[in-house]
Amino acid sequence: MNSETLLPEPAALPAVVDQVALARLYGEPLFKLPQDLYIPPDALEIFLEAFEGPLDLLLYLIRKQNFNILDIPMVGVTRQYLAYVDEIRSRNLELAAEYLLMAAMLIEIKSRMLLPVRPPEPGQEPEDPRAELVRRLLEYEKIKLAAQQISEWPQSGRDFLKAQVFIEQSLQPRFPEVSIAELQEAWADILRRAKLVQRHQITREELSVREVMSQVLKRLQGQRFTTFEALFTPEKGVPLLVVTFVALLELAKEALVEVTQAEAFAPIYLRLAYTPA
């Protein structure tokens, strides 16, 4: 038996080690492409510019070279446009259909510009074959810029959402406001009841609104709420009812009394206004 120490054999190295691996397949370096690898011709396409239609492409060619849109050099623009159309015809014939229509229009304008100009009638400017195309380009550019500005505006539901939190414990009860019509209806009901018990007695009584206001304030002291009808005494006649009603309006106007109502068509209550100490 040989007494020399047996060393483990080194791991097998690739035959080509002086090249950079093209890729890794399952963790192993790949130095050359497989012979049976098939890549379809249309597997990878790069579009440097995306246009929304023939007018968009034509406007791009004009603005890119700083041409005057009111004086378009038809020769150069038409040549560049046809080069782009030939490129997309080889890839997508359906997409090239509308571009071919614009190409025919450009060729027609170019041909008309080569013809002798017809003398205009007196008082009219000579006809420019590019006028209709310029008008369409200007309208398209205006609409395109407006669409870009609108798309930059934040829109609720698209760019942001409104935060809505409802916490019932933190909300204070809000009583509905008492309208003038409801006060009139309550006042009319009191008058109807007063007419049922009125007495035919002719008297002359001096009534003071301020005095009745003081009486109402004294009556509301120490009470949380008092009904609207409880402040009137129909037995004392209509004049006192009128003065009492005016006194209540004055107290409400001076913010000395609060008029509240739990819900629509519910009884009307009055209480002293809260005054901080």
PDB file of C-alpha atoms in Angstrom:
ATOM      1  CA  MET A   1       0.000   0.000   0.000  1.00  0.00           C
ATOM      2  CA  ASN A   2       1.344   3.427  -0.979  1.00  0.00           C
ATOM      3  CA  SER A   3       1.980   5.612   2.050  1.00  0.00           C
ATOM      4  CA  GLU A   4       1.373   8.886   0.158  1.00  0.00           C
ATOM      5  CA  THR A   5      -1.638  10.929   1.231  1.00  0.00           C
ATOM      6  CA  LEU A   6      -4.545  10.738  -1.210  1.00  0.00           C
ATOM      7  CA  LEU A   7      -5.826  14.208  -2.146  1.00  0.00           C
ATOM      8  CA  PRO A   8      -9.350  14.827  -3.534  1.00  0.00           C
ATOM      9  CA  GLU A   9      -9.532  15.477  -7.237  1.00  0.00           C
ATOM     10  CA  PRO A  10     -10.233  19.166  -8.172  1.00  0.00           C
ATOM     11  CA  ALA A  11     -13.663  20.086  -9.500  1.00  0.00           C
ATOM     12  CA  ALA A  12     -14.052  19.913 -13.257  1.00  0.00           C
ATOM     13  CA  LEU A  13     -13.476  23.344 -14.875  1.00  0.00           C
ATOM     14  CA  PRO A  14     -15.058  24.509 -18.129  1.00  0.00           C
ATOM     15  CA  ALA A  15     -12.983  24.058 -21.210  1.00  0.00           C
ATOM     16  CA  VAL A  16     -13.017  27.806 -21.932  1.00  0.00           C
ATOM     17  CA  VAL A  17     -11.965  29.891 -18.947  1.00  0.00           C
ATOM     18  CA  ASP A  18     -10.581  32.989 -20.653  1.00  0.00           C
ATOM     19  CA  GLN A  19     -13.980  34.271 -21.812  1.00  0.00           C
ATOM     20  CA  VAL A  20     -16.737  36.110 -20.012  1.00  0.00           C
ATOM     21  CA  ALA A  21     -19.854  34.025 -19.438  1.00  0.00           C
ATOM     22  CA  LEU A  22     -22.779  35.110 -21.605  1.00  0.00           C
ATOM     23  CA  ALA A  23     -25.339  33.993 -19.034  1.00  0.00           C
ATOM     24  CA  ARG A  24     -25.993  31.530 -16.241  1.00  0.00           C
ATOM     25  CA  LEU A  25     -28.268  28.554 -16.669  1.00  0.00           C
ATOM     26  CA  TYR A  26     -29.337  26.891 -13.402  1.00  0.00           C
ATOM     27  CA  GLY A  27     -26.322  28.480 -11.710  1.00  0.00           C
ATOM     28  CA  GLU A  28     -23.792  27.259 -14.271  1.00  0.00           C
ATOM     29  CA  PRO A  29     -21.924  29.737 -16.553  1.00  0.00           C
ATOM     30  CA  LEU A  30     -22.872  29.685 -20.213  1.00  0.00           C
ATOM     31  CA  PHE A  31     -19.987  30.648 -22.539  1.00  0.00           C
ATOM     32  CA  LYS A  32     -21.711  30.133 -25.901  1.00  0.00           C
ATOM     33  CA  LEU A  33     -25.260  29.991 -27.170  1.00  0.00           C
ATOM     34  CA  PRO A  34     -26.835  26.576 -27.761  1.00  0.00           C
ATOM     35  CA  GLN A  35     -27.018  25.492 -31.390  1.00  0.00           C
ATOM     36  CA  ASP A  36     -30.754  24.693 -31.191  1.00  0.00           C
ATOM     37  CA  LEU A  37     -31.761  28.073 -29.647  1.00  0.00           C
ATOM     38  CA  TYR A  38     -34.460  29.793 -31.741  1.00  0.00           C
ATOM     39  CA  ILE A  39     -35.311  33.460 -31.267  1.00  0.00           C
ATOM     40  CA  PRO A  40     -38.340  34.712 -33.264  1.00  0.00           C
ATOM     41  CA  PRO A  41     -37.659  37.835 -35.355  1.00  0.00           C
ATOM     42  CA  ASP A  42     -40.336  39.844 -33.509  1.00  0.00           C
ATOM     43  CA  ALA A  43     -39.366  38.673 -30.035  1.00  0.00           C
ATOM     44  CA  LEU A  44     -37.763  41.993 -29.138  1.00  0.00           C
ATOM     45  CA  GLU A  45     -38.771  45.357 -30.540  1.00  0.00           C
ATOM     46  CA  ILE A  46     -37.718  48.762 -29.265  1.00  0.00           C
ATOM     47  CA  PHE A  47     -39.901  51.788 -29.989  1.00  0.00           C
ATOM     48  CA  LEU A  48     -37.988  54.999 -29.462  1.00  0.00           C
ATOM     49  CA  GLU A  49     -40.988  57.195 -30.117  1.00  0.00           C
ATOM     50  CA  ALA A  50     -44.691  56.376 -29.721  1.00  0.00           C
ATOM     51  CA  PHE A  51     -47.113  58.455 -31.761  1.00  0.00           C
ATOM     52  CA  GLU A  52     -50.865  58.644 -31.393  1.00  0.00           C
ATOM     53  CA  GLY A  53     -51.570  59.156 -35.074  1.00  0.00           C
ATOM     54  CA  PRO A  54     -50.406  60.756 -38.325  1.00  0.00           C
ATOM     55  CA  LEU A  55     -50.880  64.311 -37.059  1.00  0.00           C
ATOM     56  CA  ASP A  56     -48.860  63.510 -33.939  1.00  0.00           C
ATOM     57  CA  LEU A  57     -45.984  62.160 -36.039  1.00  0.00           C
ATOM     58  CA  LEU A  58     -46.081  65.096 -38.451  1.00  0.00           C
ATOM     59  CA  LEU A  59     -46.140  67.613 -35.578  1.00  0.00           C
ATOM     60  CA  TYR A  60     -43.203  65.823 -33.960  1.00  0.00           C
ATOM     61  CA  LEU A  61     -41.114  66.057 -37.157  1.00  0.00           C
ATOM     62  CA  ILE A  62     -41.887  69.779 -37.471  1.00  0.00           C
ATOM     63  CA  ARG A  63     -41.202  70.707 -33.845  1.00  0.00           C
ATOM     64  CA  LYS A  64     -38.094  68.527 -33.597  1.00  0.00           C
ATOM     65  CA  GLN A  65     -36.358  70.477 -36.395  1.00  0.00           C
ATOM     66  CA  ASN A  66     -37.770  73.872 -35.356  1.00  0.00           C
ATOM     67  CA  PHE A  67     -39.622  74.363 -38.620  1.00  0.00           C
ATOM     68  CA  ASN A  68     -42.099  77.214 -38.897  1.00  0.00           C
ATOM     69  CA  ILE A  69     -45.484  75.521 -38.846  1.00  0.00           C
ATOM     70  CA  LEU A  70     -46.900  78.322 -41.009  1.00  0.00           C
ATOM     71  CA  ASP A  71     -44.230  77.710 -43.657  1.00  0.00           C
ATOM     72  CA  ILE A  72     -43.607  73.957 -43.706  1.00  0.00           C
ATOM     73  CA  PRO A  73     -40.780  72.743 -45.985  1.00  0.00           C
ATOM     74  CA  MET A  74     -42.772  69.978 -47.634  1.00  0.00           C
ATOM     75  CA  VAL A  75     -39.785  68.247 -49.283  1.00  0.00           C
ATOM     76  CA  GLY A  76     -37.882  67.481 -46.091  1.00  0.00           C
ATOM     77  CA  VAL A  77     -40.931  66.716 -43.967  1.00  0.00           C
ATOM     78  CA  THR A  78     -42.446  64.419 -46.597  1.00  0.00           C
ATOM     79  CA  ARG A  79     -39.184  62.489 -46.990  1.00  0.00           C
ATOM     80  CA  GLN A  80     -38.848  61.923 -43.245  1.00  0.00           C
ATOM     81  CA  TYR A  81     -42.502  61.019 -42.919  1.00  0.00           C
ATOM     82  CA  LEU A  82     -42.307  58.417 -45.729  1.00  0.00           C
ATOM     83  CA  ALA A  83     -39.200  56.901 -44.125  1.00  0.00           C
ATOM     84  CA  TYR A  84     -41.125  56.356 -40.899  1.00  0.00           C
ATOM     85  CA  VAL A  85     -44.125  54.942 -42.777  1.00  0.00           C
ATOM     86  CA  ASP A  86     -41.893  52.449 -44.626  1.00  0.00           C
ATOM     87  CA  GLU A  87     -40.528  51.342 -41.266  1.00  0.00           C
ATOM     88  CA  ILE A  88     -43.930  50.634 -39.706  1.00  0.00           C
ATOM     89  CA  ARG A  89     -45.260  49.037 -42.924  1.00  0.00           C
ATOM     90  CA  SER A  90     -42.703  46.276 -42.544  1.00  0.00           C
ATOM     91  CA  ARG A  91     -43.899  45.584 -39.011  1.00  0.00           C
ATOM     92  CA  ASN A  92     -47.596  46.415 -38.763  1.00  0.00           C
ATOM     93  CA  LEU A  93     -49.558  46.905 -41.947  1.00  0.00           C
ATOM     94  CA  GLU A  94     -52.847  47.668 -40.168  1.00  0.00           C
ATOM     95  CA  LEU A  95     -51.216  50.443 -38.132  1.00  0.00           C
ATOM     96  CA  ALA A  96     -49.638  51.899 -41.270  1.00  0.00           C
ATOM     97  CA  ALA A  97     -52.987  52.339 -43.061  1.00  0.00           C
ATOM     98  CA  GLU A  98     -53.902  55.715 -41.531  1.00  0.00           C
ATOM     99  CA  TYR A  99     -50.314  56.885 -41.863  1.00  0.00           C
ATOM    100  CA  LEU A 100     -50.425  56.055 -45.587  1.00  0.00           C
ATOM    101  CA  LEU A 101     -53.471  58.306 -45.968  1.00  0.00           C
ATOM    102  CA  MET A 102     -51.539  61.238 -44.500  1.00  0.00           C
ATOM    103  CA  ALA A 103     -48.546  60.348 -46.710  1.00  0.00           C
ATOM    104  CA  ALA A 104     -50.789  60.596 -49.784  1.00  0.00           C
ATOM    105  CA  MET A 105     -51.981  64.005 -48.579  1.00  0.00           C
ATOM    106  CA  LEU A 106     -48.388  65.220 -48.141  1.00  0.00           C
ATOM    107  CA  ILE A 107     -47.445  64.020 -51.627  1.00  0.00           C
ATOM    108  CA  GLU A 108     -50.484  65.793 -53.075  1.00  0.00           C
ATOM    109  CA  ILE A 109     -49.563  69.060 -51.323  1.00  0.00           C
ATOM    110  CA  LYS A 110     -45.980  68.710 -52.524  1.00  0.00           C
ATOM    111  CA  SER A 111     -47.174  68.156 -56.112  1.00  0.00           C
ATOM    112  CA  ARG A 112     -49.525  71.147 -55.993  1.00  0.00           C
ATOM    113  CA  MET A 113     -46.694  73.365 -54.789  1.00  0.00           C
ATOM    114  CA  LEU A 114     -44.669  72.414 -57.855  1.00  0.00           C
ATOM    115  CA  LEU A 115     -47.430  73.603 -60.194  1.00  0.00           C
ATOM    116  CA  PRO A 116     -47.626  77.233 -61.300  1.00  0.00           C
ATOM    117  CA  VAL A 117     -49.593  79.417 -58.878  1.00  0.00           C
ATOM    118  CA  ARG A 118     -52.936  80.588 -60.202  1.00  0.00           C
ATOM    119  CA  PRO A 119     -53.204  84.382 -60.046  1.00  0.00           C
ATOM    120  CA  PRO A 120     -55.587  85.358 -57.234  1.00  0.00           C
ATOM    121  CA  GLU A 121     -58.647  87.505 -57.720  1.00  0.00           C
ATOM    122  CA  PRO A 122     -58.400  91.174 -56.778  1.00  0.00           C
ATOM    123  CA  GLY A 123     -58.559  91.666 -53.014  1.00  0.00           C
ATOM    124  CA  GLN A 124     -57.730  88.014 -52.193  1.00  0.00           C
ATOM    125  CA  GLU A 125     -54.514  86.317 -51.099  1.00  0.00           C
ATOM    126  CA  PRO A 126     -52.951  83.558 -53.210  1.00  0.00           C
ATOM    127  CA  GLU A 127     -54.099  80.062 -52.264  1.00  0.00           C
ATOM    128  CA  ASP A 128     -51.589  78.035 -50.238  1.00  0.00           C
ATOM    129  CA  PRO A 129     -51.916  74.219 -50.602  1.00  0.00           C
ATOM    130  CA  ARG A 130     -50.587  73.845 -47.041  1.00  0.00           C
ATOM    131  CA  ALA A 131     -53.310  75.982 -45.427  1.00  0.00           C
ATOM    132  CA  GLU A 132     -55.662  73.114 -44.549  1.00  0.00           C
ATOM    133  CA  LEU A 133     -52.812  70.987 -43.165  1.00  0.00           C
ATOM    134  CA  VAL A 134     -51.530  73.898 -41.056  1.00  0.00           C
ATOM    135  CA  ARG A 135     -55.009  74.486 -39.644  1.00  0.00           C
ATOM    136  CA  ARG A 136     -55.359  70.831 -38.645  1.00  0.00           C
ATOM    137  CA  LEU A 137     -51.893  70.777 -37.066  1.00  0.00           C
ATOM    138  CA  LEU A 138     -52.546  73.914 -34.999  1.00  0.00           C
ATOM    139  CA  GLU A 139     -55.892  72.582 -33.748  1.00  0.00           C
ATOM    140  CA  TYR A 140     -54.337  69.214 -32.891  1.00  0.00           C
ATOM    141  CA  GLU A 141     -51.451  70.853 -31.010  1.00  0.00           C
ATOM    142  CA  LYS A 142     -53.855  73.034 -29.036  1.00  0.00           C
ATOM    143  CA  ILE A 143     -55.972  70.032 -28.018  1.00  0.00           C
ATOM    144  CA  LYS A 144     -52.866  67.970 -27.177  1.00  0.00           C
ATOM    145  CA  LEU A 145     -51.462  70.669 -24.883  1.00  0.00           C
ATOM    146  CA  ALA A 146     -54.837  71.074 -23.180  1.00  0.00           C
ATOM    147  CA  ALA A 147     -55.050  67.308 -22.614  1.00  0.00           C
ATOM    148  CA  GLN A 148     -51.562  67.301 -21.075  1.00  0.00           C
ATOM    149  CA  GLN A 149     -52.511  70.111 -18.694  1.00  0.00           C
ATOM    150  CA  ILE A 150     -55.713  68.343 -17.666  1.00  0.00           C
ATOM    151  CA  SER A 151     -53.860  65.070 -17.048  1.00  0.00           C
ATOM    152  CA  GLU A 152     -51.505  66.894 -14.651  1.00  0.00           C
ATOM    153  CA  TRP A 153     -54.359  68.049 -12.444  1.00  0.00           C
ATOM    154  CA  PRO A 154     -54.929  65.869  -9.382  1.00  0.00           C
ATOM    155  CA  GLN A 155     -58.232  64.073  -9.530  1.00  0.00           C
ATOM    156  CA  SER A 156     -60.060  62.564  -6.595  1.00  0.00           C
ATOM    157  CA  GLY A 157     -60.205  58.814  -6.884  1.00  0.00           C
ATOM    158  CA  ARG A 158     -57.325  58.664  -9.390  1.00  0.00           C
ATOM    159  CA  ASP A 159     -54.362  60.442  -7.802  1.00  0.00           C
ATOM    160  CA  PHE A 160     -55.646  60.591  -4.222  1.00  0.00           C
ATOM    161  CA  LEU A 161     -58.490  59.434  -2.019  1.00  0.00           C
ATOM    162  CA  LYS A 162     -60.319  61.449   0.597  1.00  0.00           C
ATOM    163  CA  ALA A 163     -59.861  60.155   4.121  1.00  0.00           C
ATOM    164  CA  GLN A 164     -63.193  59.732   5.856  1.00  0.00           C
ATOM    165  CA  VAL A 165     -63.390  58.701   9.497  1.00  0.00           C
ATOM    166  CA  PHE A 166     -66.649  58.468  11.418  1.00  0.00           C
ATOM    167  CA  ILE A 167     -66.347  58.254  15.214  1.00  0.00           C
ATOM    168  CA  GLU A 168     -69.769  58.390  16.799  1.00  0.00           C
ATOM    169  CA  GLN A 169     -68.472  58.936  20.356  1.00  0.00           C
ATOM    170  CA  SER A 170     -66.674  62.158  19.420  1.00  0.00           C
ATOM    171  CA  LEU A 171     -69.665  63.774  17.735  1.00  0.00           C
ATOM    172  CA  GLN A 172     -71.927  66.148  19.617  1.00  0.00           C
ATOM    173  CA  PRO A 173     -75.643  66.043  18.935  1.00  0.00           C
ATOM    174  CA  ARG A 174     -76.648  68.759  16.500  1.00  0.00           C
ATOM    175  CA  PHE A 175     -80.203  69.904  16.792  1.00  0.00           C
ATOM    176  CA  PRO A 176     -81.926  71.005  13.604  1.00  0.00           C
ATOM    177  CA  GLU A 177     -82.330  74.743  13.220  1.00  0.00           C
ATOM    178  CA  VAL A 178     -85.771  76.205  13.801  1.00  0.00           C
ATOM    179  CA  SER A 179     -86.988  77.989  10.701  1.00  0.00           C
ATOM    180  CA  ILE A 180     -89.230  81.056  10.611  1.00  0.00           C
ATOM    181  CA  ALA A 181     -92.009  78.994   9.030  1.00  0.00           C
ATOM    182  CA  GLU A 182     -92.012  76.590  11.975  1.00  0.00           C
ATOM    183  CA  LEU A 183     -92.168  79.503  14.457  1.00  0.00           C
ATOM    184  CA  GLN A 184     -95.062  80.967  12.502  1.00  0.00           C
ATOM    185  CA  GLU A 185     -96.889  77.651  12.545  1.00  0.00           C
ATOM    186  CA  ALA A 186     -96.379  77.265  16.306  1.00  0.00           C
ATOM    187  CA  TRP A 187     -97.538  80.849  16.827  1.00  0.00           C
ATOM    188  CA  ALA A 188    -100.623  80.279  14.680  1.00  0.00           C
ATOM    189  CA  ASP A 189    -101.511  77.182  16.708  1.00  0.00           C
ATOM    190  CA  ILE A 190    -101.304  79.212  19.938  1.00  0.00           C
ATOM    191  CA  LEU A 191    -103.555  81.893  18.440  1.00  0.00           C
ATOM    192  CA  ARG A 192    -106.126  79.287  17.420  1.00  0.00           C
ATOM    193  CA  ARG A 193    -106.270  77.958  20.964  1.00  0.00           C
ATOM    194  CA  ALA A 194    -106.436  81.462  22.402  1.00  0.00           C
ATOM    195  CA  LYS A 195    -109.505  82.275  20.305  1.00  0.00           C
ATOM    196  CA  LEU A 196    -111.328  79.313  21.801  1.00  0.00           C
ATOM    197  CA  VAL A 197    -111.109  80.727  25.338  1.00  0.00           C
ATOM    198  CA  GLN A 198    -111.105  84.442  24.610  1.00  0.00           C
ATOM    199  CA  ARG A 199    -113.447  86.740  26.538  1.00  0.00           C
ATOM    200  CA  HIS A 200    -115.275  89.687  25.133  1.00  0.00           C
ATOM    201  CA  GLN A 201    -114.001  92.196  27.624  1.00  0.00           C
ATOM    202  CA  ILE A 202    -112.828  95.610  26.569  1.00  0.00           C
ATOM    203  CA  THR A 203    -109.892  96.701  28.662  1.00  0.00           C
ATOM    204  CA  ARG A 204    -106.895  98.867  28.152  1.00  0.00           C
ATOM    205  CA  GLU A 205    -103.746  97.396  29.554  1.00  0.00           C
ATOM    206  CA  GLU A 206    -100.235  98.781  29.272  1.00  0.00           C
ATOM    207  CA  LEU A 207     -97.911  95.945  28.340  1.00  0.00           C
ATOM    208  CA  SER A 208     -94.125  96.273  28.279  1.00  0.00           C
ATOM    209  CA  VAL A 209     -91.958  94.024  26.133  1.00  0.00           C
ATOM    210  CA  ARG A 210     -88.965  94.531  28.433  1.00  0.00           C
ATOM    211  CA  GLU A 211     -91.008  93.549  31.443  1.00  0.00           C
ATOM    212  CA  VAL A 212     -92.210  90.380  29.773  1.00  0.00           C
ATOM    213  CA  MET A 213     -88.614  89.625  28.745  1.00  0.00           C
ATOM    214  CA  SER A 214     -87.560  89.805  32.377  1.00  0.00           C
ATOM    215  CA  GLN A 215     -90.438  87.540  33.374  1.00  0.00           C
ATOM    216  CA  VAL A 216     -89.443  84.967  30.759  1.00  0.00           C
ATOM    217  CA  LEU A 217     -85.811  85.005  31.907  1.00  0.00           C
ATOM    218  CA  LYS A 218     -86.882  84.469  35.509  1.00  0.00           C
ATOM    219  CA  ARG A 219     -89.134  81.637  34.454  1.00  0.00           C
ATOM    220  CA  LEU A 220     -86.348  79.908  32.532  1.00  0.00           C
ATOM    221  CA  GLN A 221     -83.896  80.121  35.419  1.00  0.00           C
ATOM    222  CA  GLY A 222     -83.235  76.790  37.107  1.00  0.00           C
ATOM    223  CA  GLN A 223     -84.846  74.838  34.285  1.00  0.00           C
ATOM    224  CA  ARG A 224     -82.998  72.858  31.654  1.00  0.00           C
ATOM    225  CA  PHE A 225     -85.640  73.173  28.942  1.00  0.00           C
ATOM    226  CA  THR A 226     -89.092  74.733  28.732  1.00  0.00           C
ATOM    227  CA  THR A 227     -91.567  74.091  25.963  1.00  0.00           C
ATOM    228  CA  PHE A 228     -92.506  76.947  23.675  1.00  0.00           C
ATOM    229  CA  GLU A 229     -96.197  76.667  24.533  1.00  0.00           C
ATOM    230  CA  ALA A 230     -95.569  76.701  28.301  1.00  0.00           C
ATOM    231  CA  LEU A 231     -94.438  80.341  28.163  1.00  0.00           C
ATOM    232  CA  PHE A 232     -97.824  81.547  26.950  1.00  0.00           C
ATOM    233  CA  THR A 233    -101.041  81.963  28.889  1.00  0.00           C
ATOM    234  CA  PRO A 234    -103.917  82.015  26.389  1.00  0.00           C
ATOM    235  CA  GLU A 235    -106.401  82.802  29.184  1.00  0.00           C
ATOM    236  CA  LYS A 236    -104.995  86.367  29.498  1.00  0.00           C
ATOM    237  CA  GLY A 237    -105.895  87.273  25.963  1.00  0.00           C
ATOM    238  CA  VAL A 238    -104.274  87.875  22.608  1.00  0.00           C
ATOM    239  CA  PRO A 239    -102.426  91.140  23.502  1.00  0.00           C
ATOM    240  CA  LEU A 240    -100.321  89.413  26.133  1.00  0.00           C
ATOM    241  CA  LEU A 241     -99.656  86.557  23.754  1.00  0.00           C
ATOM    242  CA  VAL A 242     -98.377  89.003  21.137  1.00  0.00           C
ATOM    243  CA  VAL A 243     -96.160  90.797  23.639  1.00  0.00           C
ATOM    244  CA  THR A 244     -94.801  87.486  24.935  1.00  0.00           C
ATOM    245  CA  PHE A 245     -94.014  86.315  21.411  1.00  0.00           C
ATOM    246  CA  VAL A 246     -92.215  89.585  20.628  1.00  0.00           C
ATOM    247  CA  ALA A 247     -90.292  89.292  23.901  1.00  0.00           C
ATOM    248  CA  LEU A 248     -89.139  85.783  22.949  1.00  0.00           C
ATOM    249  CA  LEU A 249     -87.968  87.028  19.561  1.00  0.00           C
ATOM    250  CA  GLU A 250     -86.021  89.843  21.218  1.00  0.00           C
ATOM    251  CA  LEU A 251     -84.406  87.415  23.678  1.00  0.00           C
ATOM    252  CA  ALA A 252     -83.389  85.114  20.843  1.00  0.00           C
ATOM    253  CA  LYS A 253     -82.057  88.073  18.853  1.00  0.00           C
ATOM    254  CA  GLU A 254     -79.929  89.221  21.796  1.00  0.00           C
ATOM    255  CA  ALA A 255     -78.647  85.634  22.274  1.00  0.00           C
ATOM    256  CA  LEU A 256     -80.101  85.411  25.765  1.00  0.00           C
ATOM    257  CA  VAL A 257     -82.324  82.454  24.929  1.00  0.00           C
ATOM    258  CA  GLU A 258     -81.651  79.395  22.740  1.00  0.00           C
ATOM    259  CA  VAL A 259     -84.471  77.947  20.663  1.00  0.00           C
ATOM    260  CA  THR A 260     -83.921  74.248  19.897  1.00  0.00           C
ATOM    261  CA  GLN A 261     -85.796  71.365  18.348  1.00  0.00           C
ATOM    262  CA  ALA A 262     -84.793  67.687  18.512  1.00  0.00           C
ATOM    263  CA  GLU A 263     -85.992  66.895  14.985  1.00  0.00           C
ATOM    264  CA  ALA A 264     -88.302  68.201  12.304  1.00  0.00           C
ATOM    265  CA  PHE A 265     -91.929  68.718  13.472  1.00  0.00           C
ATOM    266  CA  ALA A 266     -90.886  67.952  17.064  1.00  0.00           C
ATOM    267  CA  PRO A 267     -91.838  70.215  19.990  1.00  0.00           C
ATOM    268  CA  ILE A 268     -89.876  73.471  20.259  1.00  0.00           C
ATOM    269  CA  TYR A 269     -87.924  74.042  23.470  1.00  0.00           C
ATOM    270  CA  LEU A 270     -86.321  77.124  24.974  1.00  0.00           C
ATOM    271  CA  ARG A 271     -83.552  77.504  27.501  1.00  0.00           C
ATOM    272  CA  LEU A 272     -81.218  80.156  28.808  1.00  0.00           C
ATOM    273  CA  ALA A 273     -78.174  80.702  26.640  1.00  0.00           C
ATOM    274  CA  TYR A 274     -74.933  79.395  28.075  1.00  0.00           C
ATOM    275  CA  THR A 275     -72.759  82.193  29.435  1.00  0.00           C
ATOM    276  CA  PRO A 276     -69.161  81.290  30.405  1.00  0.00           C
ATOM    277  CA  ALA A 277     -68.164  82.268  33.914  1.00  0.00           C
TER     278      ALA A 277
END
